[in-house]
Amino acid sequence: MSPTVNPETPVPGGRHRLERAGIGVVDITETCQATAVWEKLEALFASAIEELLWNDFLVLEYDGAPSDSDTPAAWVRTGPGGAECAVSSAHQLPPEAWPHRTEFFDNAGWNRPLATDQPWTSGPHDPTEASHRILAALRHGRSCDDPYAFHWGTGSFPVPEGRTGTLTVIDPEQDLADTDM
């Protein structure tokens, strides 16, 4: 499955906004367990994560359910320490709606959700490890077993209003209470 690009939607840094593929989505009736397919998908996501700027994010969603149903999702946010990963928890998407294997997340070293509305988290990791962890979590922890049913997109968090996004140098003699930080 290849995401489509909407050239009319501006995004920071000249990157493309990725949208759902629509017509042409591969539909297979049997579960695909081919290792080569999963490895190719993992390499694709690792490359996408590697291209992210600091504080940008990648969202990965699974389309293996009826269109009126929520499905698992994962997020990767980049920063100076590496890529931070998150996967929807059982409280965000209940096991009755979609399978959830808590033991997978515990055994794989994911951090448990801090609250009922929070995801499982892991990181920071290098892009290859982050890609491996989110795909393994979705595949084995959330039963997303069709590698052709994923779609994804990238984005940037906006700069807060009133900030230019540039570095502000503060005089070491100046009291921090006198600044707008």
CSV table of C-alpha atoms in Angstrom, one decimal, residues 46-127:
chain,number,residue,atom,x,y,z
A,46,ALA,CA,12.5,3.6,9.7
A,47,SER,CA,13.4,5.8,6.7
A,48,ALA,CA,10.3,8.0,7.3
A,49,ILE,CA,11.3,8.4,11.0
A,50,GLU,CA,14.9,9.2,10.1
A,51,GLU,CA,13.7,12.1,7.9
A,52,LEU,CA,11.7,13.7,10.6
A,53,LEU,CA,13.0,16.9,12.1
A,54,TRP,CA,13.1,17.4,15.9
A,55,ASN,CA,9.7,17.6,17.5
A,56,ASP,CA,8.0,16.3,14.3
A,57,PHE,CA,5.9,13.2,14.4
A,58,LEU,CA,4.8,10.2,12.4
A,59,VAL,CA,1.3,8.7,12.9
A,60,LEU,CA,0.7,5.1,11.9
A,61,GLU,CA,-2.9,3.8,11.7
A,62,TYR,CA,-4.2,0.4,10.9
A,63,ASP,CA,-7.1,0.0,8.4
A,64,GLY,CA,-7.9,-3.7,9.0
A,65,ALA,CA,-11.4,-3.2,10.3
A,66,PRO,CA,-14.8,-2.0,9.1
A,67,SER,CA,-14.8,1.8,8.3
A,68,ASP,CA,-17.1,2.6,11.2
A,69,SER,CA,-14.7,1.1,13.7
A,70,ASP,CA,-11.7,2.6,15.5
A,71,THR,CA,-8.5,0.7,15.1
A,72,PRO,CA,-5.1,0.8,16.8
A,73,ALA,CA,-2.6,3.6,16.1
A,74,ALA,CA,1.0,4.4,16.9
A,75,TRP,CA,2.9,7.7,17.1
A,76,VAL,CA,6.6,8.4,16.9
A,77,ARG,CA,7.9,11.8,18.0
A,78,THR,CA,11.5,12.9,17.4
A,79,GLY,CA,13.7,14.8,19.7
A,80,PRO,CA,17.4,15.3,20.6
A,81,GLY,CA,17.5,11.9,22.5
A,82,GLY,CA,15.9,9.9,19.7
A,83,ALA,CA,12.4,8.7,18.7
A,84,GLU,CA,9.8,8.4,21.4
A,85,CYS,CA,7.1,5.8,20.6
A,86,ALA,CA,3.5,5.4,21.7
A,87,VAL,CA,0.8,2.9,20.9
A,88,SER,CA,-2.9,3.1,21.7
A,89,SER,CA,-3.8,1.4,25.0
A,90,ALA,CA,-6.6,-1.0,25.9
A,91,HIS,CA,-8.4,2.0,27.6
A,92,GLN,CA,-8.1,4.1,24.5
A,93,LEU,CA,-9.3,1.3,22.3
A,94,PRO,CA,-10.9,-1.4,24.5
A,95,PRO,CA,-10.1,-5.1,24.0
A,96,GLU,CA,-13.8,-5.7,23.2
A,97,ALA,CA,-13.4,-3.4,20.2
A,98,TRP,CA,-9.9,-4.6,19.2
A,99,PRO,CA,-7.6,-7.3,20.7
A,100,HIS,CA,-5.1,-6.2,23.2
A,101,ARG,CA,-2.2,-8.3,24.6
A,102,THR,CA,-0.9,-6.6,27.7
A,103,GLU,CA,1.6,-9.4,28.2
A,104,PHE,CA,3.3,-8.5,24.9
A,105,PHE,CA,3.8,-4.9,26.0
A,106,ASP,CA,5.1,-5.9,29.4
A,107,ASN,CA,7.5,-8.5,28.0
A,108,ALA,CA,8.8,-6.1,25.3
A,109,GLY,CA,9.6,-3.5,27.9
A,110,TRP,CA,7.0,-0.8,27.1
A,111,ASN,CA,6.0,1.7,29.8
A,112,ARG,CA,2.5,1.1,31.1
A,113,PRO,CA,0.0,3.9,30.4
A,114,LEU,CA,0.1,6.5,33.2
A,115,ALA,CA,-3.7,7.1,33.1
A,116,THR,CA,-6.7,5.5,31.4
A,117,ASP,CA,-6.5,7.9,28.5
A,118,GLN,CA,-2.8,7.5,27.9
A,119,PRO,CA,-0.9,5.2,25.5
A,120,TRP,CA,1.8,2.6,26.0
A,121,THR,CA,5.2,4.4,25.6
A,122,SER,CA,8.8,3.5,24.8
A,123,GLY,CA,12.0,5.3,24.0
A,124,PRO,CA,14.0,7.1,23.1
A,125,HIS,CA,15.2,4.9,20.3
A,126,ASP,CA,17.1,5.2,17.0
A,127,PRO,CA,14.8,5.2,13.9
